[in-house]
Short mmCIF file of C-alpha atoms and ligand atoms in Angstrom, two decimals:
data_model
loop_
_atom_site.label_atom_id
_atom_site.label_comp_id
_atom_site.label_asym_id
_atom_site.label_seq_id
_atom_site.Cartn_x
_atom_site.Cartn_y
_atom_site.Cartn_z
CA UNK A 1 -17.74 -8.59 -21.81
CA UNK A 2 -19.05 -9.94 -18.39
CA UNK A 3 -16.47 -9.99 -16.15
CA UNK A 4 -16.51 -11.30 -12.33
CA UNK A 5 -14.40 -9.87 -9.72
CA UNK A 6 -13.90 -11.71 -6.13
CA UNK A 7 -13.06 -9.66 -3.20
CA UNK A 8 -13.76 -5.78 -3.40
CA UNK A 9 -10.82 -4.46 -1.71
CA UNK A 10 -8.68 -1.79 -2.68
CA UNK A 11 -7.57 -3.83 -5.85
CA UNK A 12 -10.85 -5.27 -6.95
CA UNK A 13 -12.78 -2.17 -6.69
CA UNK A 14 -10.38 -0.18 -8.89
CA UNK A 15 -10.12 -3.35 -11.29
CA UNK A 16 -14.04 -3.38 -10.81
CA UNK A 17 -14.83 0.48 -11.57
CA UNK A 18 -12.35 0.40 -14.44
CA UNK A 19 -13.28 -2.39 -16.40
CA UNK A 20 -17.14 -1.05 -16.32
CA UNK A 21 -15.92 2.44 -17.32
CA UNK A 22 -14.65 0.96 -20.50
CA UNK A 23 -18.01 -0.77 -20.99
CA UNK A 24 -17.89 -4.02 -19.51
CA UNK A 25 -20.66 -5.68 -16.99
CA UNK A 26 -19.01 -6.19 -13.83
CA UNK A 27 -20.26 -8.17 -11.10
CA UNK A 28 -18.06 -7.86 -7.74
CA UNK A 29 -18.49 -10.35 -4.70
CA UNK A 30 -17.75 -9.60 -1.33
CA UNK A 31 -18.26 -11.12 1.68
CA UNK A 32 -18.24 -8.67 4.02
CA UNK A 33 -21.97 -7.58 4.28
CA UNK A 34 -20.87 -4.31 5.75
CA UNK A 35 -18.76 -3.55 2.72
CA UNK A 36 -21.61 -5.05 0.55
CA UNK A 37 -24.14 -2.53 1.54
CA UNK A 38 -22.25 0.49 1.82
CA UNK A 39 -21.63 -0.57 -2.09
CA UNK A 40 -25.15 -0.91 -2.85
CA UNK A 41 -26.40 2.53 -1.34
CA UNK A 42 -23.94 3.71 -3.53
CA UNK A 43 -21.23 4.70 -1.11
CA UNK A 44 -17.24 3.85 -1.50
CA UNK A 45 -15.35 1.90 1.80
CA UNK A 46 -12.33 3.30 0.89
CA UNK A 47 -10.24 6.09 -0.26
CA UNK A 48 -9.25 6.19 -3.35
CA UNK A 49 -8.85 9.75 -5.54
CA UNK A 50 -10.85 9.89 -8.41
CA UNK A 51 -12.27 6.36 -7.83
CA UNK A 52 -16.21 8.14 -6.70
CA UNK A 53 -16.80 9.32 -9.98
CA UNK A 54 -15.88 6.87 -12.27
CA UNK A 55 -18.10 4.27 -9.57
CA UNK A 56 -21.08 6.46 -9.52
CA UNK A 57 -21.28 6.73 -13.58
CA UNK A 58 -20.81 3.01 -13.83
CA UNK A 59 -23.30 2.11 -11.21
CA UNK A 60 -25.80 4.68 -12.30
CA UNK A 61 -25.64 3.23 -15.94
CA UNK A 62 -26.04 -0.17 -14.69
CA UNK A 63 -22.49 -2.01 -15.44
CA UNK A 64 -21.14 -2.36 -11.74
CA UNK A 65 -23.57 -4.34 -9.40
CA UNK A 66 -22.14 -6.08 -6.24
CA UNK A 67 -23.25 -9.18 -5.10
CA UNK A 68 -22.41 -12.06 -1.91
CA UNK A 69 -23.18 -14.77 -4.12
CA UNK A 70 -19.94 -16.78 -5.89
CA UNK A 71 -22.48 -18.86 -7.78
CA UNK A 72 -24.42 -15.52 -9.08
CA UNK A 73 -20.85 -14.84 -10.44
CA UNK A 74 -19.67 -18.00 -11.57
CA UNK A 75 -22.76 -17.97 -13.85
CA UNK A 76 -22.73 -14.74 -14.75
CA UNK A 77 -18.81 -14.22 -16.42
CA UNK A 78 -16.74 -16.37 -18.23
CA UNK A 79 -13.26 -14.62 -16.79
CA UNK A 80 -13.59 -14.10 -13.07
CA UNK A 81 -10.99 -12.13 -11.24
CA UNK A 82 -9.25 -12.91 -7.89
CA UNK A 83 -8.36 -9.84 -5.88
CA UNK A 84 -8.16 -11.58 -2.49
CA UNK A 85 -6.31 -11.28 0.79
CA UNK A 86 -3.15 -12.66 1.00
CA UNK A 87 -1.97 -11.56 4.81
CA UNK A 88 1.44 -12.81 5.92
CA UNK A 89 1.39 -16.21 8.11
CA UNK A 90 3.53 -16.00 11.32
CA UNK A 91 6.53 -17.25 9.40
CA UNK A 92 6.39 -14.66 6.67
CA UNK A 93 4.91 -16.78 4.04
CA UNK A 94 1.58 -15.63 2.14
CA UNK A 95 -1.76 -17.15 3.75
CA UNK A 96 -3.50 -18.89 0.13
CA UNK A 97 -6.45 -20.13 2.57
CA UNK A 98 -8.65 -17.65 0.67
CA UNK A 99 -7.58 -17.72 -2.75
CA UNK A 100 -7.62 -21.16 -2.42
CA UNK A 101 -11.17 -21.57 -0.96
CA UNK A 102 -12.89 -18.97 -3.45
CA UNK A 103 -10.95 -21.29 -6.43
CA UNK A 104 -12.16 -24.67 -5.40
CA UNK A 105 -15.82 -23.03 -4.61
CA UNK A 106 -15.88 -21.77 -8.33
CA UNK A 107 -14.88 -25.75 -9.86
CA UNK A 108 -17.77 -27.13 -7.59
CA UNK A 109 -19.84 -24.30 -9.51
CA UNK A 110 -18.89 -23.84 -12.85
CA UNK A 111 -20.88 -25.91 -15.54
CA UNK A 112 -18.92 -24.22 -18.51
CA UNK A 113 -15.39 -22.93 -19.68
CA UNK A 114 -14.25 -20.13 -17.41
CA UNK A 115 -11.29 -18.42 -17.25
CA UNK A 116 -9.78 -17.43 -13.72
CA UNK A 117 -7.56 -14.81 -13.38
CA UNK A 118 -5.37 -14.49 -10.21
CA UNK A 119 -4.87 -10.66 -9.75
CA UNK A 120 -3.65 -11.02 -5.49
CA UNK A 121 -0.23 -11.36 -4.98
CA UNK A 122 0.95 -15.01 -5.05
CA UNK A 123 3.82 -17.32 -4.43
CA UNK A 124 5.49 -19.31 -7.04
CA UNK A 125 4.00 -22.16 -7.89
CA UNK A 126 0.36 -20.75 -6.96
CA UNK A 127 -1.66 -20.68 -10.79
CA UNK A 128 -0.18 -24.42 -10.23
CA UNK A 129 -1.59 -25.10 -7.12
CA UNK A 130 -4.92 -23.75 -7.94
CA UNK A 131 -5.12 -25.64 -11.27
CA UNK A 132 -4.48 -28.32 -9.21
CA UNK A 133 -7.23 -28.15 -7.22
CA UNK A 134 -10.15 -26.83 -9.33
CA UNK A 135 -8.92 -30.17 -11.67
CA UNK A 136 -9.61 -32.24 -8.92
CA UNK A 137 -13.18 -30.64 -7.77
CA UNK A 138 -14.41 -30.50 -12.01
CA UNK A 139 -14.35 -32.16 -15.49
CA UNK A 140 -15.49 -28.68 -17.08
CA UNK A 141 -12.67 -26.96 -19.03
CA UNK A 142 -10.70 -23.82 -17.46
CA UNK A 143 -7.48 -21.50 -17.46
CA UNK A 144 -5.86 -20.46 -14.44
CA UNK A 145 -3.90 -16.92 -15.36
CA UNK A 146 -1.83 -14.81 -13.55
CA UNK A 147 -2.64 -11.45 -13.94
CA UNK A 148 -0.40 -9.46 -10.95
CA UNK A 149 -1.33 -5.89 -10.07
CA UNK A 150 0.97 -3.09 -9.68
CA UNK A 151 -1.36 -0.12 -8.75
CA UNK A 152 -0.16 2.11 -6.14
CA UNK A 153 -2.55 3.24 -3.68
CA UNK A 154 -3.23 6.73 -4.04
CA UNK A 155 -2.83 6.70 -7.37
CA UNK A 156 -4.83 3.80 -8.10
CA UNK A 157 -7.50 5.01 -10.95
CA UNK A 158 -4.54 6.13 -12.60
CA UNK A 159 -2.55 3.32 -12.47
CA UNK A 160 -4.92 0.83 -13.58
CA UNK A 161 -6.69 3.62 -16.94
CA UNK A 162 -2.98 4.13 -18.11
CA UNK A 163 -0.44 1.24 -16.85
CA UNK A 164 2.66 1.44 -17.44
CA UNK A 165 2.51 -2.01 -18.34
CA UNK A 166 0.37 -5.52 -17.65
CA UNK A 167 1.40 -8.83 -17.03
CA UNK A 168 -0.25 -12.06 -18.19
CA UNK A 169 1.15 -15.63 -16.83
CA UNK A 170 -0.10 -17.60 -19.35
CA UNK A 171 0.62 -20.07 -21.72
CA UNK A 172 -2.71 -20.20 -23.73
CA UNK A 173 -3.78 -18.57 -26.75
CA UNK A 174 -7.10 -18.76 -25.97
CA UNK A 175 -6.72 -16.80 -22.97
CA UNK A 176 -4.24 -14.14 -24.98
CA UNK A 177 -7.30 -13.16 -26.56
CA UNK A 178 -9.57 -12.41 -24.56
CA UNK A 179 -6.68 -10.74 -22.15
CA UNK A 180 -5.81 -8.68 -25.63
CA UNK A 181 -9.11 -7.58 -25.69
CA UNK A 182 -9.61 -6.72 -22.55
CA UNK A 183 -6.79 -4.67 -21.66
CA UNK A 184 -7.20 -2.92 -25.11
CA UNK A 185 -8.32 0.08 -23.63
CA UNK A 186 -6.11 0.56 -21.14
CA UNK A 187 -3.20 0.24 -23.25
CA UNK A 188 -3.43 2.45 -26.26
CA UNK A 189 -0.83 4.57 -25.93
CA UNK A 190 1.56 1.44 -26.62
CA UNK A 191 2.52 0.29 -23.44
CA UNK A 192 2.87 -3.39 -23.37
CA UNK A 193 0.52 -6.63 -22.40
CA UNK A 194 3.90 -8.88 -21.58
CA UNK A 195 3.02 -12.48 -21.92
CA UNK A 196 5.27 -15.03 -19.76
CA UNK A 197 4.72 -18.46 -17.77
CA UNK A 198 2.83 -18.05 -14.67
CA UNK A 199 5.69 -18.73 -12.39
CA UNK A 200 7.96 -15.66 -14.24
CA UNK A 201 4.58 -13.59 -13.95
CA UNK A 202 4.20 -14.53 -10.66
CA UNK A 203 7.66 -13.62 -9.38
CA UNK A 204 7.55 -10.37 -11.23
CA UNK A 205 5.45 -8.73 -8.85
CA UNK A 206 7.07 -9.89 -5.96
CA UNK A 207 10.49 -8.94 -7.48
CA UNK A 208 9.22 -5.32 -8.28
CA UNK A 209 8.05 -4.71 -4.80
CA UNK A 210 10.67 -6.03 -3.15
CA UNK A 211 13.24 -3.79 -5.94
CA UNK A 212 11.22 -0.66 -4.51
CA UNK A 213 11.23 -1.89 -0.95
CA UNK A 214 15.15 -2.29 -1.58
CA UNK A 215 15.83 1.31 -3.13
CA UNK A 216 13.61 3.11 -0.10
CA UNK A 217 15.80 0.69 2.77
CA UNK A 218 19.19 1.78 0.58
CA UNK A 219 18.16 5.39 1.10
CA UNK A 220 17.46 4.97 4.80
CA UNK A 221 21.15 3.28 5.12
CA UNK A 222 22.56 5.96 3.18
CA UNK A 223 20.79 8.96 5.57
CA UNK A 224 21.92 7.02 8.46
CA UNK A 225 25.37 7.88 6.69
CA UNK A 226 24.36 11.25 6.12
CA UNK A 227 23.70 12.34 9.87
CA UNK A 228 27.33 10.43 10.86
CA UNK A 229 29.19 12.41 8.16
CA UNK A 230 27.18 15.34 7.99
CA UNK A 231 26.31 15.36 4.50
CA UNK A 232 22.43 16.03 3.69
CA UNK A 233 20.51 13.11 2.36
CA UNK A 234 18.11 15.67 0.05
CA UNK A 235 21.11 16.00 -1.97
CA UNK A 236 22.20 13.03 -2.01
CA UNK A 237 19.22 12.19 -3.53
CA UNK A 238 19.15 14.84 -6.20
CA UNK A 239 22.82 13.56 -7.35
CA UNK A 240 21.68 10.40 -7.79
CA UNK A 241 18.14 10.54 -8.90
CA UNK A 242 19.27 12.78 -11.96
CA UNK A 243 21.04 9.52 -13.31
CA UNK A 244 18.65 7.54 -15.25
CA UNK A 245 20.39 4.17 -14.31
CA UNK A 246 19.12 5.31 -10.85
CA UNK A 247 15.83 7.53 -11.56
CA UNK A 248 14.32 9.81 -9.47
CA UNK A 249 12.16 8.08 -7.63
CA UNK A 250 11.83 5.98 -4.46
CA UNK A 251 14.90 7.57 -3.04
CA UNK A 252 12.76 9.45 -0.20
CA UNK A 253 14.58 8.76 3.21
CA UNK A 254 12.02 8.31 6.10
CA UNK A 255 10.39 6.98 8.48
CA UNK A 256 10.28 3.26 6.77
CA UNK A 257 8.14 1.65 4.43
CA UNK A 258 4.84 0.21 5.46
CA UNK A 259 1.74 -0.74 3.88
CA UNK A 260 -0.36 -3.51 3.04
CA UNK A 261 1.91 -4.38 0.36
CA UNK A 262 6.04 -3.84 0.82
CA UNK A 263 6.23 -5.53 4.34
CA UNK A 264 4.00 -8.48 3.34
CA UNK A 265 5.88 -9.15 -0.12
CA UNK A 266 9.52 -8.44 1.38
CA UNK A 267 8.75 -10.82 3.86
CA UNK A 268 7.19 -13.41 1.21
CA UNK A 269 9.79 -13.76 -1.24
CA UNK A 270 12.41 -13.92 1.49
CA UNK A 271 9.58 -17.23 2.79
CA UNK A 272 10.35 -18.65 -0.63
CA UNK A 273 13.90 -18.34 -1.68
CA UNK A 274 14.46 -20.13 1.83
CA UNK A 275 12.25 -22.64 0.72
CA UNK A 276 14.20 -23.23 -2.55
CA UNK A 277 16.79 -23.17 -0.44
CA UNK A 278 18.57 -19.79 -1.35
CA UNK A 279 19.59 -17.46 1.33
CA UNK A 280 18.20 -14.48 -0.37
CA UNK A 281 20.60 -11.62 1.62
CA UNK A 282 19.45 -8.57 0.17
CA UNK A 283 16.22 -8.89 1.11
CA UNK A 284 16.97 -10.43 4.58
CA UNK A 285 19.13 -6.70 5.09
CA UNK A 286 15.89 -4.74 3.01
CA UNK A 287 13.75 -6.02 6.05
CA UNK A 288 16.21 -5.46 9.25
CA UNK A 289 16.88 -1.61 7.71
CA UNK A 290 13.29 -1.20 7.40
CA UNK A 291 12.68 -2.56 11.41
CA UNK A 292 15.33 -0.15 12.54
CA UNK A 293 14.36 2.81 10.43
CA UNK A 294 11.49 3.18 12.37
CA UNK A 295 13.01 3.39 15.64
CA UNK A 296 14.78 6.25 14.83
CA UNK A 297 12.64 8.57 14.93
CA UNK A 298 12.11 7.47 18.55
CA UNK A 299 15.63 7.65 18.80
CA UNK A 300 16.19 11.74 18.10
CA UNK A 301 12.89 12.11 20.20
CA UNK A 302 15.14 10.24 23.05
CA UNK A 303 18.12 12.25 22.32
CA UNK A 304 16.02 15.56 23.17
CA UNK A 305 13.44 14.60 26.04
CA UNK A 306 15.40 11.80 27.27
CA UNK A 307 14.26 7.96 27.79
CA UNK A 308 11.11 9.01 30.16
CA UNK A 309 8.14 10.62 28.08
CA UNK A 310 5.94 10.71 31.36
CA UNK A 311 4.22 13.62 31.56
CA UNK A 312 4.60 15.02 27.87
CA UNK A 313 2.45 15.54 24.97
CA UNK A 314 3.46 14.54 21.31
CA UNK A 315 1.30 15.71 18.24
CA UNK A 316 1.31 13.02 15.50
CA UNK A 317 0.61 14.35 11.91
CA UNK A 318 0.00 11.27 9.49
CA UNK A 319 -1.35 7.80 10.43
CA UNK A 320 -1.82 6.55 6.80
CA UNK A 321 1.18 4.38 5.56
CA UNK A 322 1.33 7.30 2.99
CA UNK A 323 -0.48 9.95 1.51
CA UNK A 324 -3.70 9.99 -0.52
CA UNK A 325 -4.68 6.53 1.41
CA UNK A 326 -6.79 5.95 4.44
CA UNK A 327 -5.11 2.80 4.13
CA UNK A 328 -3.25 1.85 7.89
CA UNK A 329 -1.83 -1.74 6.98
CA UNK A 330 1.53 -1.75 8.63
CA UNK A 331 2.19 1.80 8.65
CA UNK A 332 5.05 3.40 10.23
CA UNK A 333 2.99 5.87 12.75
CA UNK A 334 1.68 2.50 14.48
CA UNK A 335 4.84 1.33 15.44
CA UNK A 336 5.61 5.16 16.49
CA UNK A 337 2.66 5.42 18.74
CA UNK A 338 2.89 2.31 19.98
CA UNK A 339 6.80 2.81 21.39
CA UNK A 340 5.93 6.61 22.30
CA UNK A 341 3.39 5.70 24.65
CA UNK A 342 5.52 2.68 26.19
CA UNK A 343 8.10 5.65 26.75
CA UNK A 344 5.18 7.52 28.81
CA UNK A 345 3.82 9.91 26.55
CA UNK A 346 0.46 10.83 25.81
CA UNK A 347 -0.09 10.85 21.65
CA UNK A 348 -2.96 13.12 19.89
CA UNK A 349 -3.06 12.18 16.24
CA UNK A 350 -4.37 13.75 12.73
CA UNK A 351 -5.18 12.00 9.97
CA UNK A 352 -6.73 13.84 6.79
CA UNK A 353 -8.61 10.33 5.61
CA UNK A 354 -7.12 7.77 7.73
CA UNK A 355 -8.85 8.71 11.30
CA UNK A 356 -11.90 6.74 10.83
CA UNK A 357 -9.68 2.83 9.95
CA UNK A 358 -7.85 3.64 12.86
CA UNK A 359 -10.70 3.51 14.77
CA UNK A 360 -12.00 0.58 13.87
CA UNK A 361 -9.16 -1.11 13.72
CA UNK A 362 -7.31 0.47 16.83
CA UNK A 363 -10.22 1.23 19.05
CA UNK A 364 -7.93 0.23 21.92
CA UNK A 365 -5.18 2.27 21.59
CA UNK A 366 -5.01 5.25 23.62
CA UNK A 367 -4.62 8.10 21.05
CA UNK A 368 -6.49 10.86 20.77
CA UNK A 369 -7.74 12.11 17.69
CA UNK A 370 -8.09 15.93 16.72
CA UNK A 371 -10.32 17.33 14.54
CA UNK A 372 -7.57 19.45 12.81
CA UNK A 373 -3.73 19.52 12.15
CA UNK A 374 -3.45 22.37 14.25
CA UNK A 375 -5.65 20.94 17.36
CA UNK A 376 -3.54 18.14 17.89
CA UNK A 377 -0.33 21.18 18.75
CA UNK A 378 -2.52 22.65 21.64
CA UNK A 379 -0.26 22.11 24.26
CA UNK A 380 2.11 19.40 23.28
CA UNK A 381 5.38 19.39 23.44
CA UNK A 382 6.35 18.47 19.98
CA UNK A 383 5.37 17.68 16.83
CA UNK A 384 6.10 14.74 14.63
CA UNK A 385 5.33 14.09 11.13
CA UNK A 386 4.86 10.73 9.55
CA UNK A 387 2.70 11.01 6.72
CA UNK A 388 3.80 13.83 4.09
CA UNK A 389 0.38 14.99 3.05
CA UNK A 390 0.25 17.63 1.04
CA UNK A 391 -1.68 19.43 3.66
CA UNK A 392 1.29 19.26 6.09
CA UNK A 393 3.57 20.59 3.27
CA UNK A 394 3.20 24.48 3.92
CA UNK A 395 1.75 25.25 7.12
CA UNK A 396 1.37 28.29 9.44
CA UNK A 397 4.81 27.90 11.26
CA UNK A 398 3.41 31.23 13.45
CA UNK A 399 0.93 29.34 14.41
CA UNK A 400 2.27 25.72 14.83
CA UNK A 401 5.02 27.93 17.50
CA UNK A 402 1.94 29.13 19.27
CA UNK A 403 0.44 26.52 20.02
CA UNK A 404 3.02 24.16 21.03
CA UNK A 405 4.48 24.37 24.72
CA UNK A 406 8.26 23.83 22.75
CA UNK A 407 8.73 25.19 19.41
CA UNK A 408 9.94 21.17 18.22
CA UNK A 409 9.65 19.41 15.26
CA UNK A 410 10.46 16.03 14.66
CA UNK A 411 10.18 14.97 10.92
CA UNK A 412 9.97 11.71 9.75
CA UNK A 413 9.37 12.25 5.93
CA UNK A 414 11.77 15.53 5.60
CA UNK A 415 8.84 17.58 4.21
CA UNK A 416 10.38 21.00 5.06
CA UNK A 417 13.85 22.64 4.61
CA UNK A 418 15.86 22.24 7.42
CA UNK A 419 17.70 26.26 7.71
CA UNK A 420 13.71 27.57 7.12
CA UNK A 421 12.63 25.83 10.08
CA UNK A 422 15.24 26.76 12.49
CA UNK A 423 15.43 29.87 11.52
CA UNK A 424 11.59 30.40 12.32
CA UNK A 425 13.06 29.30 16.35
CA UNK A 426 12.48 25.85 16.11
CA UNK A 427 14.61 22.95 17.57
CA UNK A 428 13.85 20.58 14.13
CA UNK A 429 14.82 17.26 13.73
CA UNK A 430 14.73 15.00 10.23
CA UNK A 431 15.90 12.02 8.44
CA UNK A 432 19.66 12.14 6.74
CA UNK A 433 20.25 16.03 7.43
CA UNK A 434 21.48 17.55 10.49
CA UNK A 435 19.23 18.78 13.01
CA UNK A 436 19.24 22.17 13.84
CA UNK A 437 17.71 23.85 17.37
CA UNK A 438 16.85 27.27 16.37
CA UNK A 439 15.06 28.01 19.76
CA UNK A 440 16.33 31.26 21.66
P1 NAD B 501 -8.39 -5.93 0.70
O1 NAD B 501 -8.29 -6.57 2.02
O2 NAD B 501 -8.59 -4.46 0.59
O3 NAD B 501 -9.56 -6.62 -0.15
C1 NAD B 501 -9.82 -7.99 -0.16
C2 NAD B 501 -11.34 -8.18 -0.16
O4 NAD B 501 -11.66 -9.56 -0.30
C3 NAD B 501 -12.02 -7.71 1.14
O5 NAD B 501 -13.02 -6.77 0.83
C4 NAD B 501 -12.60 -9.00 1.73
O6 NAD B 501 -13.82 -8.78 2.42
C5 NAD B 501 -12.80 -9.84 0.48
N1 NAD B 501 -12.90 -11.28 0.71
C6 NAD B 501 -12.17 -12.07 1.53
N2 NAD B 501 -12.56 -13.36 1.42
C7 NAD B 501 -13.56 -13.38 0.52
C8 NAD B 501 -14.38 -14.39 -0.03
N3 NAD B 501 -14.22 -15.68 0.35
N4 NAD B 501 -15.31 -14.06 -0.93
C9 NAD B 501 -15.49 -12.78 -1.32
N5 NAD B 501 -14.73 -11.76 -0.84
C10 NAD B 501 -13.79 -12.06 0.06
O7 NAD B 501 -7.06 -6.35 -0.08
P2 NAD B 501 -6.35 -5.56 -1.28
O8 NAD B 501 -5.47 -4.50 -0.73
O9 NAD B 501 -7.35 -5.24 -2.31
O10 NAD B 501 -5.39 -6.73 -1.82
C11 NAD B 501 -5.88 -7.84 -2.52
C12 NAD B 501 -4.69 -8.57 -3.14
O11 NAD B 501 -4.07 -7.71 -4.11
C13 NAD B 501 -3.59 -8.96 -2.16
O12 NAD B 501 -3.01 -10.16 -2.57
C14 NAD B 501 -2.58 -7.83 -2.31
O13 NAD B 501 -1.29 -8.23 -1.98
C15 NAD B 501 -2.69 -7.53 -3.79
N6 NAD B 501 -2.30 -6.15 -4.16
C16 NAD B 501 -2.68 -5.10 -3.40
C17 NAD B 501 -2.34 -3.81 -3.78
C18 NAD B 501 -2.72 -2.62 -2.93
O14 NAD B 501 -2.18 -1.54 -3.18
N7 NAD B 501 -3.60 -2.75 -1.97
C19 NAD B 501 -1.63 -3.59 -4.97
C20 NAD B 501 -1.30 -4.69 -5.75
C21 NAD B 501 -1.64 -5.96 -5.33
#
C-alpha cells in the first residue's frame, strides 16, 4: 500500500518507519525544513531505541522518502495519516489549528477517494469537525477515521511492531478493510483491531492517559502518606502491584509526571467534561497532586540547606521527562531547575540523550551542562536525580562521595535503596521512604 503520513514527529516517524518495514511505500511530510533534511541525509531528529535501524533499511530499499509537499502526498496515498501537534491552549483545551489546517489543505487537493486517518490526540467531537470541514472545501468522496496512538516513548518501535491493541473510530466497512489489512502485521499474535464510533475511539485515548496519569498522582498521595506515617512507599507498591486488579505497573512514586503527553491530555479532558458541563473531580485532584509533587523535592532540599541556595552547587542527573527519551516536553527537572535557581543556586545538569533539546529549546537558562554524570558532582553540594536512567542505576558511590563537597543525595525517582546509601555516609533523601543522614 501507499500510505501518507503528515507531521514526522515522534509519532509519525515510528508510524512512518513501521509501516515501510512491513512493506508499504511511505511518504512523510514535514514542514520543518530542518527536520526535513536531517531526514533526507539519512539522519534521525530524535531518540528513539531501535528506531535507526529499522529507518535506514527502509530508506535504503526505497519505501520511506520524506517530502514538504501535502499535494505530493495527497496524490501519492489513498489513506493519509495525521500525526500532528496538538499543544495545550492557555485554558487547557487542545490547539486543532493544525490538524485542522493540514485537513482542509488535503479537500482543496484531493481529486479522488482518500481516506484520512487522525492518529494525534483529539477532542470529542474532532473526526466530526474535520468531516465537517473537508465536506465543505470538496465534492470528492472521503472517510475521516480515528486511529489514536498509544506508543510510549522509549519504547516506541516496540509499541507500535507488537501493540497491545489498536483502535479504529469508524463506522465504515470500507475503511475496516483496508485498516484490517493494514494493521495485519502488527497484530498476529491475536491482539485486537477494536472497532468503535469515533467519539468512543476518541475518548479512549484520552481516558487511558489520564487512568495512568491518575495511578502515578495516587502513588505520589500515598508516599506523601508514607513519609507522615513512616511506612516505605517501595513496599507499598510491591503489596499492591502483586494484585492483578491493581498490576504492577505505574505505581512508581516520584518526582511527577511530565511529558508531551500526560500533562497535555489531563489537562484536555478536564477542558471537555467542563464543557459538557461535568465537573470531572478526579482529574481536577490528578492535576493539583501532580503540581505539588514536584515541589517536593524542593521541599526536602529546603528542609536541609534552608530557604537561601546562594552560594551552593546542585548536580542534576536527568533532564528527559523519562528515560530512553531526549524528549523535554514538560518534564519534571524544568520545573526543578527553574525553582532551584530562584532559591540561589547554581545547577550543572547531565543528560545521557536529552542535553542537546535542552539547548535548543532552553538556550536561556542558566544551567550548565557536563560532559559526564560524574562531572556535574565536582564540587557541588548535592546531588539530585530526576530521570532514572539506567546509567544512574548503579554508580560508583566512592566516587560520587569524592567528588561532592557533602556526601547528599536527593532522589526524586527512588532509584537506590535507602539503608545502602546511608550506610555508604550519605545524608539521602527520596520519595515515600524515610530519609536517612548517614554522614559522620
Ligand atoms: P511532534 O511535535 O514530535 O511532531 C509533530 C510534527 O508535525 C513536527 O515534526 C512538526 O514539524 C510537524 N508539523 C506541524 N505542522 C505541520 C504541517 N502543517 N505540515 C506538516 N508537518 C507539520 O509531536 P508528537 O509527539 O509526534 O505528537 C503528535 C500527536 O500524537 C499529538 O497529538 C500527540 O498528543 C499524539 N501522541 C503523542 C505520543 C508521544 O509519545 N509523543 C504518543 C501518542 C500520541
Amino acid at each position: 500500500m501507499n500510505i501518507a503520513v503528515i507531521g514526522t514527529g515522534y509519532v509519525g516517524l515510528v508510524t512512518g518507519v513501521c509501516f515501510a518495514d512491513v512493506g508499504n511505500n511511505v511518504l512523510c511530510i514535514d514542514n520543518d525544513p530542518e527536520k526535513l533534511a536531517m531526514l533526507r541525509s539519512g539522519e534521525i531528529p530524535i531518540y528513539e531505541p531501535g528506531l535507526e535501524i529499522l529507518f535506514e533499511r527502509s530508506v535504503k530499499d526505497g519505501r520511506l522518502t520524506f517530502s514538504d509537499s501535502l499535494a505530493e502526498a495527497v496524490k501519492y496515498a489513498e489513506i493519509i495519516f495525521l500525526a500532528l501537534p496538538t499543544p495545550p491552549m492557555e485554558d487547557g483545551s487542545a490547539d486543532l489549528q493544525y490538524v485542522l489546517k493540514v485537513a482542509g489543505e488535503i479537500a482543496e487537493l484531493m481529486t479522488d477517494y482518500r481516506v484520512i486517518v487522525n492518529k494525534s490526540t483529539v477532542p470529542v467531537g474532532t473526526a466530526d469537525k474535520v468531516r465537517e470541514l473537508m465536506a465543505s472545501k470538496t465534492n470528492v468522496a472521503f472517510d475521516v477515521v480515528s486511529n489514536p496512538e498509544f506508543l510510549r516513548e522509549g519504547a516506541a518501535v516496540e509499541d507500535f511492531m507488537k501493540p497491545e491493541r489498536v483502535v479504529v473510530g469508524t463506522r465504515s466497512d470500507r475503511v475496516k478493510k483496508i485498516m484490517d489489512t493494514l494493521y495485519k502485521p502488527f497484530v498476529m499474535s491475536g491482539n485486537p483491531v477494536i472497532y468503535m464510533d469515533e467519539r468512543s475511539s476518541e475518548l479512549t485515548k484520552y481516558a487511558a492517559n489520564s487512568f495512568l496519569a491518575t495511578k502515578i498522582s495516587f502513588m505520589n498521595e500515598i508516599a506523601q502518606l508514607c513519609e507522615r506515617v513512616g511506612a516505605d512507599v517501595d513496599n507499598v507498591r510491591r503489596g499492591i502491584g502483586s494484585d492483578t486488579r491493581i498490576g504492577k505497573r505505574f505505581l512508581f512514586a516520584g518526582v511527577g509526571y511530565g511529558g508531551s503527553c500526560f500533562p497535555k491530555d489531563v489537562q484536555a479532558l478536564h477542558f471537555t467534561s467542563q464543557e459538557y458541563n461535568y465537573p470531572f473531580r478526579i482529574l481536577k485532584a490528578v492535576m493539583d497532586v501532580n503540581a505539588l509533587q514536584k515541589e517536593l523535592i524542593i521541599e526536602k532540599i529546603i528542609s536541609l540547606f534552608g530557604n537561601d541556595l546562594s552560594g551552593k552547587t546542585f548536580a542534576l542527573w536527568g533532564i528527559a521527562f523519562k528515560p530512553a527519551t531526549d524528549d523535554i516536553r514538560e518534564a519534571p527537572s524544568l520545573v526543578i531547575m527553574k525553582r532551584l535557581m530562584e532559591l540561589g543556586a547554581k545547577v550543572v545538569a547531565f543528560d545521557p540523550e536529552a542535553m542537546k533539546a535542552f539547548q535548543k529549546y532552553y538556550p536561556n537558562m542558566n544551567v550548565n551542562l557536563a560532559d559526564s554524570m560524574y562531572q556535574t558532582l565536582d564540587g557541588a553540594d548535592a546531588l539530585v536525580i530526576v530521570t532514572e536512567w539506567n546509567e544512574f542505576r548503579t554508580p560508583d558511590f566512592a566516587k560520587i562521595k569524592s567528588l561532592l563537597k557533602n556526601p547528599v543525595i536527593f532522589d526524586g525517582r527512588n532509584i537506590y535503596e535507602v539503608n545502602d546509601v546511608a550506610e555508604q555516609g550519605f545524608y539521602y533523601a527520596s520519595i515515600g521512604r524515610k530519609t536517612i543522614d548517614g554522614r559522620k
